[in-house]
């Protein structure tokens, strides 16, 4: 018996088929990729209404993708929802159940190392260079990282401000995500960092990118994330962890690597900027000269 299709494989199949699909089927496929939870939570009629198509169109899409009917396609989404994401409380109980703190610490380091290895293996150097080129040439660069992804987002914002002007963290202090997204324009770029469970901000970013014509680079746990259809480049990291909370070690390593790639794109402009900022840091007393 063959293995059941995963949601990632189904979305890959949809994304590959969209350019050849009739318009209404393509619209339906994009909606399913963008709103995977709704496929399970809502009825077929509700999903069709949200996508702006007739229910029969969803049935045709399912059959085009090799399913007997809508129920067969929906079953892939339902199976995925049952499998993941594991709730943080459940993972906390599993972590406590490990035999002693030493075993938990050892396993945590081992998983973090595996996450770093995955980030290196999953993202070809030319793919990282392509993402860096988009971020380097953008008129303005916005970074989207929320909840646990805020840390990697802040790191990239800090590093990239050392390399080029006009770098901002979306929804930062003294601003709001809605107001920031309203400023997006063609020629701008957004770097989004996200993993399951995806926050509501994802849909807002997708809509703003689509309407503005801005470029999008997505750092995500899956090629089938809600932002993948809108991203020019998708880079992958694993949030796996034996702890109760997902790991951001892979994301942190990826943003640091991406900042180095941006430096390589900007070359002398970036090195001159770094030199000037460093000079001002010393002149202002920000660095303690007695420790140098």
PDB file of C-alpha atoms in Angstrom:
ATOM      1  CA  UNK A   1       0.000   0.000   0.000  1.00  0.00           C
ATOM      2  CA  UNK A   2       1.399   3.383  -0.992  1.00  0.00           C
ATOM      3  CA  UNK A   3       1.998   6.087   1.590  1.00  0.00           C
ATOM      4  CA  UNK A   4      -0.803   8.691   1.854  1.00  0.00           C
ATOM      5  CA  UNK A   5      -0.001  12.039   0.281  1.00  0.00           C
ATOM      6  CA  UNK A   6       1.337  14.669   2.680  1.00  0.00           C
ATOM      7  CA  UNK A   7       0.051  18.237   2.681  1.00  0.00           C
ATOM      8  CA  UNK A   8       3.491  19.442   1.587  1.00  0.00           C
ATOM      9  CA  UNK A   9       3.415  17.125  -1.428  1.00  0.00           C
ATOM     10  CA  UNK A  10      -0.130  18.173  -2.276  1.00  0.00           C
ATOM     11  CA  UNK A  11       0.786  21.867  -2.136  1.00  0.00           C
ATOM     12  CA  UNK A  12       3.888  21.246  -4.256  1.00  0.00           C
ATOM     13  CA  UNK A  13       1.633  19.528  -6.798  1.00  0.00           C
ATOM     14  CA  UNK A  14      -0.800  22.464  -6.723  1.00  0.00           C
ATOM     15  CA  UNK A  15       1.927  25.080  -7.091  1.00  0.00           C
ATOM     16  CA  UNK A  16       3.389  23.208 -10.050  1.00  0.00           C
ATOM     17  CA  UNK A  17      -0.044  22.848 -11.690  1.00  0.00           C
ATOM     18  CA  UNK A  18      -1.333  26.407 -11.179  1.00  0.00           C
ATOM     19  CA  UNK A  19       0.285  27.938 -14.315  1.00  0.00           C
ATOM     20  CA  UNK A  20      -1.495  25.358 -16.512  1.00  0.00           C
ATOM     21  CA  UNK A  21      -4.864  25.313 -14.726  1.00  0.00           C
ATOM     22  CA  UNK A  22      -7.950  27.169 -16.012  1.00  0.00           C
ATOM     23  CA  UNK A  23      -8.376  30.476 -14.201  1.00  0.00           C
ATOM     24  CA  UNK A  24     -11.053  29.416 -11.699  1.00  0.00           C
ATOM     25  CA  UNK A  25      -9.229  26.211 -10.808  1.00  0.00           C
ATOM     26  CA  UNK A  26      -6.014  28.205 -10.330  1.00  0.00           C
ATOM     27  CA  UNK A  27      -7.830  30.692  -8.078  1.00  0.00           C
ATOM     28  CA  UNK A  28      -9.190  27.780  -6.039  1.00  0.00           C
ATOM     29  CA  UNK A  29      -5.775  26.112  -5.732  1.00  0.00           C
ATOM     30  CA  UNK A  30      -4.134  29.333  -4.557  1.00  0.00           C
ATOM     31  CA  UNK A  31      -6.855  29.799  -1.964  1.00  0.00           C
ATOM     32  CA  UNK A  32      -6.341  26.291  -0.571  1.00  0.00           C
ATOM     33  CA  UNK A  33      -2.585  26.814  -0.331  1.00  0.00           C
ATOM     34  CA  UNK A  34      -3.114  30.182   1.351  1.00  0.00           C
ATOM     35  CA  UNK A  35      -5.804  28.980   3.785  1.00  0.00           C
ATOM     36  CA  UNK A  36      -5.104  25.328   4.658  1.00  0.00           C
ATOM     37  CA  UNK A  37      -6.881  25.399   8.020  1.00  0.00           C
ATOM     38  CA  UNK A  38     -10.119  26.618   6.417  1.00  0.00           C
ATOM     39  CA  UNK A  39     -10.319  23.455   4.293  1.00  0.00           C
ATOM     40  CA  UNK A  40     -10.883  21.454   7.477  1.00  0.00           C
ATOM     41  CA  UNK A  41     -12.729  24.003   9.595  1.00  0.00           C
ATOM     42  CA  UNK A  42     -15.194  25.215   6.953  1.00  0.00           C
ATOM     43  CA  UNK A  43     -17.677  23.448   4.708  1.00  0.00           C
ATOM     44  CA  UNK A  44     -16.990  23.112   0.988  1.00  0.00           C
ATOM     45  CA  UNK A  45     -19.570  25.821   0.285  1.00  0.00           C
ATOM     46  CA  UNK A  46     -17.886  28.177   2.737  1.00  0.00           C
ATOM     47  CA  UNK A  47     -14.444  27.541   1.249  1.00  0.00           C
ATOM     48  CA  UNK A  48     -15.837  28.115  -2.246  1.00  0.00           C
ATOM     49  CA  UNK A  49     -17.454  31.388  -1.152  1.00  0.00           C
ATOM     50  CA  UNK A  50     -14.194  32.594   0.401  1.00  0.00           C
ATOM     51  CA  UNK A  51     -12.326  31.738  -2.799  1.00  0.00           C
ATOM     52  CA  UNK A  52     -14.964  33.406  -4.961  1.00  0.00           C
ATOM     53  CA  UNK A  53     -15.806  30.272  -6.949  1.00  0.00           C
ATOM     54  CA  UNK A  54     -18.666  27.786  -7.164  1.00  0.00           C
ATOM     55  CA  UNK A  55     -18.555  24.609  -5.002  1.00  0.00           C
ATOM     56  CA  UNK A  56     -18.443  22.547  -8.194  1.00  0.00           C
ATOM     57  CA  UNK A  57     -15.121  24.209  -9.026  1.00  0.00           C
ATOM     58  CA  UNK A  58     -13.572  22.724  -5.894  1.00  0.00           C
ATOM     59  CA  UNK A  59     -14.828  19.293  -6.908  1.00  0.00           C
ATOM     60  CA  UNK A  60     -13.251  19.762 -10.360  1.00  0.00           C
ATOM     61  CA  UNK A  61      -9.996  20.846  -8.766  1.00  0.00           C
ATOM     62  CA  UNK A  62      -9.955  17.747  -6.550  1.00  0.00           C
ATOM     63  CA  UNK A  63     -10.500  15.481  -9.566  1.00  0.00           C
ATOM     64  CA  UNK A  64      -7.868  17.341 -11.591  1.00  0.00           C
ATOM     65  CA  UNK A  65      -5.389  16.645  -8.778  1.00  0.00           C
ATOM     66  CA  UNK A  66      -6.205  12.933  -8.849  1.00  0.00           C
ATOM     67  CA  UNK A  67      -8.811  12.636  -6.094  1.00  0.00           C
ATOM     68  CA  UNK A  68     -12.196  10.999  -6.532  1.00  0.00           C
ATOM     69  CA  UNK A  69     -13.974  13.958  -4.950  1.00  0.00           C
ATOM     70  CA  UNK A  70     -13.618  16.875  -2.548  1.00  0.00           C
ATOM     71  CA  UNK A  71     -13.689  14.570   0.482  1.00  0.00           C
ATOM     72  CA  UNK A  72     -10.525  12.836  -0.712  1.00  0.00           C
ATOM     73  CA  UNK A  73      -8.634  16.107  -1.072  1.00  0.00           C
ATOM     74  CA  UNK A  74      -9.957  17.388   2.257  1.00  0.00           C
ATOM     75  CA  UNK A  75      -8.741  14.217   3.974  1.00  0.00           C
ATOM     76  CA  UNK A  76      -5.113  15.254   3.290  1.00  0.00           C
ATOM     77  CA  UNK A  77      -5.694  18.538   5.133  1.00  0.00           C
ATOM     78  CA  UNK A  78      -7.487  16.782   7.978  1.00  0.00           C
ATOM     79  CA  UNK A  79      -4.652  14.285   8.445  1.00  0.00           C
ATOM     80  CA  UNK A  80      -2.118  17.117   8.513  1.00  0.00           C
ATOM     81  CA  UNK A  81      -4.132  19.055  11.091  1.00  0.00           C
ATOM     82  CA  UNK A  82      -4.283  15.968  13.324  1.00  0.00           C
ATOM     83  CA  UNK A  83      -0.530  15.441  13.090  1.00  0.00           C
ATOM     84  CA  UNK A  84       0.719  18.987  13.638  1.00  0.00           C
ATOM     85  CA  UNK A  85       1.477  21.258  15.215  1.00  0.00           C
ATOM     86  CA  UNK A  86       1.888  19.583  18.597  1.00  0.00           C
ATOM     87  CA  UNK A  87       0.631  21.851  21.341  1.00  0.00           C
ATOM     88  CA  UNK A  88       3.313  23.418  23.517  1.00  0.00           C
ATOM     89  CA  UNK A  89       1.767  21.994  26.708  1.00  0.00           C
ATOM     90  CA  UNK A  90       1.936  18.462  25.278  1.00  0.00           C
ATOM     91  CA  UNK A  91       5.590  18.941  24.342  1.00  0.00           C
ATOM     92  CA  UNK A  92       6.347  20.257  27.838  1.00  0.00           C
ATOM     93  CA  UNK A  93       4.928  17.066  29.357  1.00  0.00           C
ATOM     94  CA  UNK A  94       7.004  14.944  26.965  1.00  0.00           C
ATOM     95  CA  UNK A  95      10.148  16.876  27.888  1.00  0.00           C
ATOM     96  CA  UNK A  96       9.547  16.415  31.608  1.00  0.00           C
ATOM     97  CA  UNK A  97       9.026  12.691  31.012  1.00  0.00           C
ATOM     98  CA  UNK A  98      12.622  12.321  29.760  1.00  0.00           C
ATOM     99  CA  UNK A  99      14.908  10.584  32.213  1.00  0.00           C
ATOM    100  CA  UNK A 100      16.569  13.475  33.990  1.00  0.00           C
ATOM    101  CA  UNK A 101      17.752  16.963  33.096  1.00  0.00           C
ATOM    102  CA  UNK A 102      21.061  15.708  31.719  1.00  0.00           C
ATOM    103  CA  UNK A 103      19.334  13.617  29.054  1.00  0.00           C
ATOM    104  CA  UNK A 104      17.079  16.533  28.092  1.00  0.00           C
ATOM    105  CA  UNK A 105      20.028  18.930  27.784  1.00  0.00           C
ATOM    106  CA  UNK A 106      22.009  16.433  25.712  1.00  0.00           C
ATOM    107  CA  UNK A 107      19.081  15.787  23.387  1.00  0.00           C
ATOM    108  CA  UNK A 108      18.393  19.508  23.031  1.00  0.00           C
ATOM    109  CA  UNK A 109      21.958  20.201  21.864  1.00  0.00           C
ATOM    110  CA  UNK A 110      21.775  17.254  19.468  1.00  0.00           C
ATOM    111  CA  UNK A 111      18.544  18.522  17.922  1.00  0.00           C
ATOM    112  CA  UNK A 112      19.937  22.064  17.610  1.00  0.00           C
ATOM    113  CA  UNK A 113      22.947  20.695  15.749  1.00  0.00           C
ATOM    114  CA  UNK A 114      20.606  18.765  13.470  1.00  0.00           C
ATOM    115  CA  UNK A 115      18.610  21.949  12.843  1.00  0.00           C
ATOM    116  CA  UNK A 116      21.767  23.789  11.816  1.00  0.00           C
ATOM    117  CA  UNK A 117      22.725  20.937   9.506  1.00  0.00           C
ATOM    118  CA  UNK A 118      19.245  20.976   7.973  1.00  0.00           C
ATOM    119  CA  UNK A 119      19.439  24.734   7.308  1.00  0.00           C
ATOM    120  CA  UNK A 120      22.755  24.220   5.514  1.00  0.00           C
ATOM    121  CA  UNK A 121      21.518  21.256   3.471  1.00  0.00           C
ATOM    122  CA  UNK A 122      18.067  22.606   2.579  1.00  0.00           C
ATOM    123  CA  UNK A 123      19.245  25.958   1.224  1.00  0.00           C
ATOM    124  CA  UNK A 124      21.629  25.931  -1.709  1.00  0.00           C
ATOM    125  CA  UNK A 125      24.189  28.784  -1.742  1.00  0.00           C
ATOM    126  CA  UNK A 126      22.741  30.092  -5.004  1.00  0.00           C
ATOM    127  CA  UNK A 127      19.258  30.231  -3.436  1.00  0.00           C
ATOM    128  CA  UNK A 128      20.581  32.222  -0.481  1.00  0.00           C
ATOM    129  CA  UNK A 129      22.424  34.511  -2.922  1.00  0.00           C
ATOM    130  CA  UNK A 130      19.197  35.054  -4.889  1.00  0.00           C
ATOM    131  CA  UNK A 131      17.364  36.027  -1.681  1.00  0.00           C
ATOM    132  CA  UNK A 132      20.204  38.363  -0.695  1.00  0.00           C
ATOM    133  CA  UNK A 133      20.116  40.063  -4.095  1.00  0.00           C
ATOM    134  CA  UNK A 134      16.421  40.892  -3.614  1.00  0.00           C
ATOM    135  CA  UNK A 135      17.027  42.299  -0.132  1.00  0.00           C
ATOM    136  CA  UNK A 136      20.147  44.237  -1.151  1.00  0.00           C
ATOM    137  CA  UNK A 137      18.601  46.051  -4.123  1.00  0.00           C
ATOM    138  CA  UNK A 138      15.236  46.872  -2.512  1.00  0.00           C
ATOM    139  CA  UNK A 139      14.382  50.527  -2.112  1.00  0.00           C
ATOM    140  CA  UNK A 140      13.187  49.832   1.430  1.00  0.00           C
ATOM    141  CA  UNK A 141      13.523  46.581   3.354  1.00  0.00           C
ATOM    142  CA  UNK A 142      10.935  45.470   5.908  1.00  0.00           C
ATOM    143  CA  UNK A 143      11.421  42.535   8.278  1.00  0.00           C
ATOM    144  CA  UNK A 144       8.420  40.541   9.527  1.00  0.00           C
ATOM    145  CA  UNK A 145       8.972  38.375  12.578  1.00  0.00           C
ATOM    146  CA  UNK A 146       6.332  37.907  15.249  1.00  0.00           C
ATOM    147  CA  UNK A 147       6.063  36.028  18.546  1.00  0.00           C
ATOM    148  CA  UNK A 148       8.968  33.547  18.777  1.00  0.00           C
ATOM    149  CA  UNK A 149      10.239  34.678  15.356  1.00  0.00           C
ATOM    150  CA  UNK A 150      10.744  38.189  16.714  1.00  0.00           C
ATOM    151  CA  UNK A 151      14.239  37.296  17.930  1.00  0.00           C
ATOM    152  CA  UNK A 152      15.617  36.258  14.509  1.00  0.00           C
ATOM    153  CA  UNK A 153      13.756  39.225  12.996  1.00  0.00           C
ATOM    154  CA  UNK A 154      15.432  41.671  15.377  1.00  0.00           C
ATOM    155  CA  UNK A 155      18.824  40.081  14.687  1.00  0.00           C
ATOM    156  CA  UNK A 156      18.473  40.447  10.935  1.00  0.00           C
ATOM    157  CA  UNK A 157      17.171  44.026  11.256  1.00  0.00           C
ATOM    158  CA  UNK A 158      20.143  44.994  13.440  1.00  0.00           C
ATOM    159  CA  UNK A 159      22.698  43.356  11.152  1.00  0.00           C
ATOM    160  CA  UNK A 160      21.182  44.653   7.934  1.00  0.00           C
ATOM    161  CA  UNK A 161      21.036  48.230   9.243  1.00  0.00           C
ATOM    162  CA  UNK A 162      24.804  47.991   9.487  1.00  0.00           C
ATOM    163  CA  UNK A 163      24.927  47.199   5.763  1.00  0.00           C
ATOM    164  CA  UNK A 164      22.324  49.459   4.152  1.00  0.00           C
ATOM    165  CA  UNK A 165      19.821  52.228   4.972  1.00  0.00           C
ATOM    166  CA  UNK A 166      16.013  51.950   5.062  1.00  0.00           C
ATOM    167  CA  UNK A 167      15.659  48.716   7.035  1.00  0.00           C
ATOM    168  CA  UNK A 168      12.691  48.511   9.396  1.00  0.00           C
ATOM    169  CA  UNK A 169      11.044  45.888  11.603  1.00  0.00           C
ATOM    170  CA  UNK A 170       7.341  45.633  10.773  1.00  0.00           C
ATOM    171  CA  UNK A 171       5.013  46.398  13.662  1.00  0.00           C
ATOM    172  CA  UNK A 172       7.830  47.726  15.793  1.00  0.00           C
ATOM    173  CA  UNK A 173       7.527  49.901  18.863  1.00  0.00           C
ATOM    174  CA  UNK A 174       5.590  53.093  18.171  1.00  0.00           C
ATOM    175  CA  UNK A 175       4.040  51.704  14.994  1.00  0.00           C
ATOM    176  CA  UNK A 176       1.508  49.102  13.885  1.00  0.00           C
ATOM    177  CA  UNK A 177       1.631  46.312  11.328  1.00  0.00           C
ATOM    178  CA  UNK A 178      -1.338  47.713   9.393  1.00  0.00           C
ATOM    179  CA  UNK A 179       0.254  51.171   9.146  1.00  0.00           C
ATOM    180  CA  UNK A 180       3.622  49.739   8.116  1.00  0.00           C
ATOM    181  CA  UNK A 181       2.125  47.483   5.447  1.00  0.00           C
ATOM    182  CA  UNK A 182       0.197  50.436   4.028  1.00  0.00           C
ATOM    183  CA  UNK A 183       3.567  52.018   3.182  1.00  0.00           C
ATOM    184  CA  UNK A 184       4.667  49.077   1.021  1.00  0.00           C
ATOM    185  CA  UNK A 185       5.358  49.962  -2.586  1.00  0.00           C
ATOM    186  CA  UNK A 186       6.762  48.378  -5.710  1.00  0.00           C
ATOM    187  CA  UNK A 187      10.515  48.276  -5.316  1.00  0.00           C
ATOM    188  CA  UNK A 188      10.324  47.445  -1.601  1.00  0.00           C
ATOM    189  CA  UNK A 189      11.055  44.003  -0.171  1.00  0.00           C
ATOM    190  CA  UNK A 190       9.786  42.059   2.840  1.00  0.00           C
ATOM    191  CA  UNK A 191      11.695  39.345   4.686  1.00  0.00           C
ATOM    192  CA  UNK A 192       9.204  37.181   6.581  1.00  0.00           C
ATOM    193  CA  UNK A 193      10.208  34.612   9.225  1.00  0.00           C
ATOM    194  CA  UNK A 194       7.471  32.122  10.123  1.00  0.00           C
ATOM    195  CA  UNK A 195       6.645  28.582  11.163  1.00  0.00           C
ATOM    196  CA  UNK A 196       3.596  26.592  12.257  1.00  0.00           C
ATOM    197  CA  UNK A 197       1.267  27.493  13.820  1.00  0.00           C
ATOM    198  CA  UNK A 198       1.223  30.505  11.487  1.00  0.00           C
ATOM    199  CA  UNK A 199       0.024  33.784  13.012  1.00  0.00           C
ATOM    200  CA  UNK A 200      -2.752  35.903  11.553  1.00  0.00           C
ATOM    201  CA  UNK A 201      -0.123  38.410  10.388  1.00  0.00           C
ATOM    202  CA  UNK A 202       0.789  36.032   7.558  1.00  0.00           C
ATOM    203  CA  UNK A 203      -2.415  36.764   5.644  1.00  0.00           C
ATOM    204  CA  UNK A 204      -1.976  40.520   6.099  1.00  0.00           C
ATOM    205  CA  UNK A 205       1.559  40.330   4.707  1.00  0.00           C
ATOM    206  CA  UNK A 206       0.456  38.176   1.769  1.00  0.00           C
ATOM    207  CA  UNK A 207      -2.311  40.650   0.863  1.00  0.00           C
ATOM    208  CA  UNK A 208      -0.002  43.673   1.189  1.00  0.00           C
ATOM    209  CA  UNK A 209       2.709  42.092  -0.957  1.00  0.00           C
ATOM    210  CA  UNK A 210       0.209  41.098  -3.626  1.00  0.00           C
ATOM    211  CA  UNK A 211      -1.453  44.522  -3.750  1.00  0.00           C
ATOM    212  CA  UNK A 212       1.748  46.602  -3.601  1.00  0.00           C
ATOM    213  CA  UNK A 213       3.945  44.598  -5.953  1.00  0.00           C
ATOM    214  CA  UNK A 214       6.701  44.437  -3.328  1.00  0.00           C
ATOM    215  CA  UNK A 215       9.109  41.497  -3.347  1.00  0.00           C
ATOM    216  CA  UNK A 216       8.924  38.812  -0.661  1.00  0.00           C
ATOM    217  CA  UNK A 217      11.563  36.468   0.748  1.00  0.00           C
ATOM    218  CA  UNK A 218      10.126  33.843   3.098  1.00  0.00           C
ATOM    219  CA  UNK A 219      12.082  32.010   5.804  1.00  0.00           C
ATOM    220  CA  UNK A 220       9.779  29.181   6.807  1.00  0.00           C
ATOM    221  CA  UNK A 221       9.461  25.625   8.067  1.00  0.00           C
ATOM    222  CA  UNK A 222       7.757  24.496   4.843  1.00  0.00           C
ATOM    223  CA  UNK A 223       7.622  25.241   1.142  1.00  0.00           C
ATOM    224  CA  UNK A 224       3.852  24.959   1.493  1.00  0.00           C
ATOM    225  CA  UNK A 225       3.483  27.785   4.014  1.00  0.00           C
ATOM    226  CA  UNK A 226       0.753  30.366   3.331  1.00  0.00           C
ATOM    227  CA  UNK A 227       3.410  32.798   2.044  1.00  0.00           C
ATOM    228  CA  UNK A 228       5.119  30.429  -0.412  1.00  0.00           C
ATOM    229  CA  UNK A 229       2.909  31.317  -3.412  1.00  0.00           C
ATOM    230  CA  UNK A 230       3.758  35.002  -2.929  1.00  0.00           C
ATOM    231  CA  UNK A 231       7.507  34.617  -2.278  1.00  0.00           C
ATOM    232  CA  UNK A 232      10.175  35.047  -4.917  1.00  0.00           C
ATOM    233  CA  UNK A 233      12.496  32.923  -2.781  1.00  0.00           C
ATOM    234  CA  UNK A 234      11.691  30.547   0.094  1.00  0.00           C
ATOM    235  CA  UNK A 235      14.431  29.494   2.518  1.00  0.00           C
ATOM    236  CA  UNK A 236      13.835  26.622   4.933  1.00  0.00           C
ATOM    237  CA  UNK A 237      14.670  25.969   8.580  1.00  0.00           C
ATOM    238  CA  UNK A 238      13.513  23.369  11.084  1.00  0.00           C
ATOM    239  CA  UNK A 239      11.882  24.404  14.390  1.00  0.00           C
ATOM    240  CA  UNK A 240      12.190  20.863  15.834  1.00  0.00           C
ATOM    241  CA  UNK A 241      12.968  20.692  19.546  1.00  0.00           C
ATOM    242  CA  UNK A 242      12.640  18.175  22.392  1.00  0.00           C
ATOM    243  CA  UNK A 243      11.582  21.089  24.577  1.00  0.00           C
ATOM    244  CA  UNK A 244       8.033  22.403  24.854  1.00  0.00           C
ATOM    245  CA  UNK A 245       8.782  25.316  22.531  1.00  0.00           C
ATOM    246  CA  UNK A 246       9.917  25.286  18.880  1.00  0.00           C
ATOM    247  CA  UNK A 247      13.583  25.991  18.241  1.00  0.00           C
ATOM    248  CA  UNK A 248      14.668  29.199  16.498  1.00  0.00           C
ATOM    249  CA  UNK A 249      18.322  28.150  16.255  1.00  0.00           C
ATOM    250  CA  UNK A 250      17.958  27.266  12.575  1.00  0.00           C
ATOM    251  CA  UNK A 251      16.209  30.552  11.831  1.00  0.00           C
ATOM    252  CA  UNK A 252      18.897  32.511  13.702  1.00  0.00           C
ATOM    253  CA  UNK A 253      21.660  30.770  11.756  1.00  0.00           C
ATOM    254  CA  UNK A 254      19.824  31.406   8.505  1.00  0.00           C
ATOM    255  CA  UNK A 255      19.382  35.158   9.100  1.00  0.00           C
ATOM    256  CA  UNK A 256      23.052  35.513  10.032  1.00  0.00           C
ATOM    257  CA  UNK A 257      24.042  33.643   6.866  1.00  0.00           C
ATOM    258  CA  UNK A 258      21.646  35.759   4.822  1.00  0.00           C
ATOM    259  CA  UNK A 259      23.148  38.966   6.234  1.00  0.00           C
ATOM    260  CA  UNK A 260      26.610  37.798   5.110  1.00  0.00           C
ATOM    261  CA  UNK A 261      25.167  37.151   1.648  1.00  0.00           C
ATOM    262  CA  UNK A 262      23.700  40.687   1.615  1.00  0.00           C
ATOM    263  CA  UNK A 263      27.147  42.025   2.534  1.00  0.00           C
ATOM    264  CA  UNK A 264      28.613  40.130  -0.428  1.00  0.00           C
ATOM    265  CA  UNK A 265      26.004  41.725  -2.702  1.00  0.00           C
ATOM    266  CA  UNK A 266      26.583  45.304  -1.503  1.00  0.00           C
ATOM    267  CA  UNK A 267      30.382  45.042  -1.245  1.00  0.00           C
ATOM    268  CA  UNK A 268      32.069  48.464  -0.819  1.00  0.00           C
ATOM    269  CA  UNK A 269      28.805  50.286  -0.024  1.00  0.00           C
ATOM    270  CA  UNK A 270      28.311  47.992   2.949  1.00  0.00           C
ATOM    271  CA  UNK A 271      31.916  47.980   4.152  1.00  0.00           C
ATOM    272  CA  UNK A 272      32.074  51.797   4.006  1.00  0.00           C
ATOM    273  CA  UNK A 273      28.827  51.985   6.003  1.00  0.00           C
ATOM    274  CA  UNK A 274      30.109  49.520   8.613  1.00  0.00           C
ATOM    275  CA  UNK A 275      33.319  51.519   8.974  1.00  0.00           C
ATOM    276  CA  UNK A 276      31.403  54.773   9.483  1.00  0.00           C
ATOM    277  CA  UNK A 277      29.002  53.277  12.035  1.00  0.00           C
ATOM    278  CA  UNK A 278      31.887  51.682  13.941  1.00  0.00           C
ATOM    279  CA  UNK A 279      33.734  55.015  14.004  1.00  0.00           C
ATOM    280  CA  UNK A 280      30.658  56.726  15.472  1.00  0.00           C
ATOM    281  CA  UNK A 281      30.202  53.979  18.082  1.00  0.00           C
ATOM    282  CA  UNK A 282      33.743  54.534  19.346  1.00  0.00           C
ATOM    283  CA  UNK A 283      33.435  58.334  19.198  1.00  0.00           C
ATOM    284  CA  UNK A 284      30.174  58.306  21.158  1.00  0.00           C
ATOM    285  CA  UNK A 285      31.581  56.157  23.939  1.00  0.00           C
ATOM    286  CA  UNK A 286      29.223  53.285  23.192  1.00  0.00           C
ATOM    287  CA  UNK A 287      32.211  50.920  23.193  1.00  0.00           C
ATOM    288  CA  UNK A 288      34.237  50.836  26.421  1.00  0.00           C
ATOM    289  CA  UNK A 289      37.736  51.782  25.282  1.00  0.00           C
ATOM    290  CA  UNK A 290      39.319  50.325  28.424  1.00  0.00           C
ATOM    291  CA  UNK A 291      38.332  46.842  27.305  1.00  0.00           C
ATOM    292  CA  UNK A 292      39.900  47.188  23.863  1.00  0.00           C
TER     293      UNK A 292
END
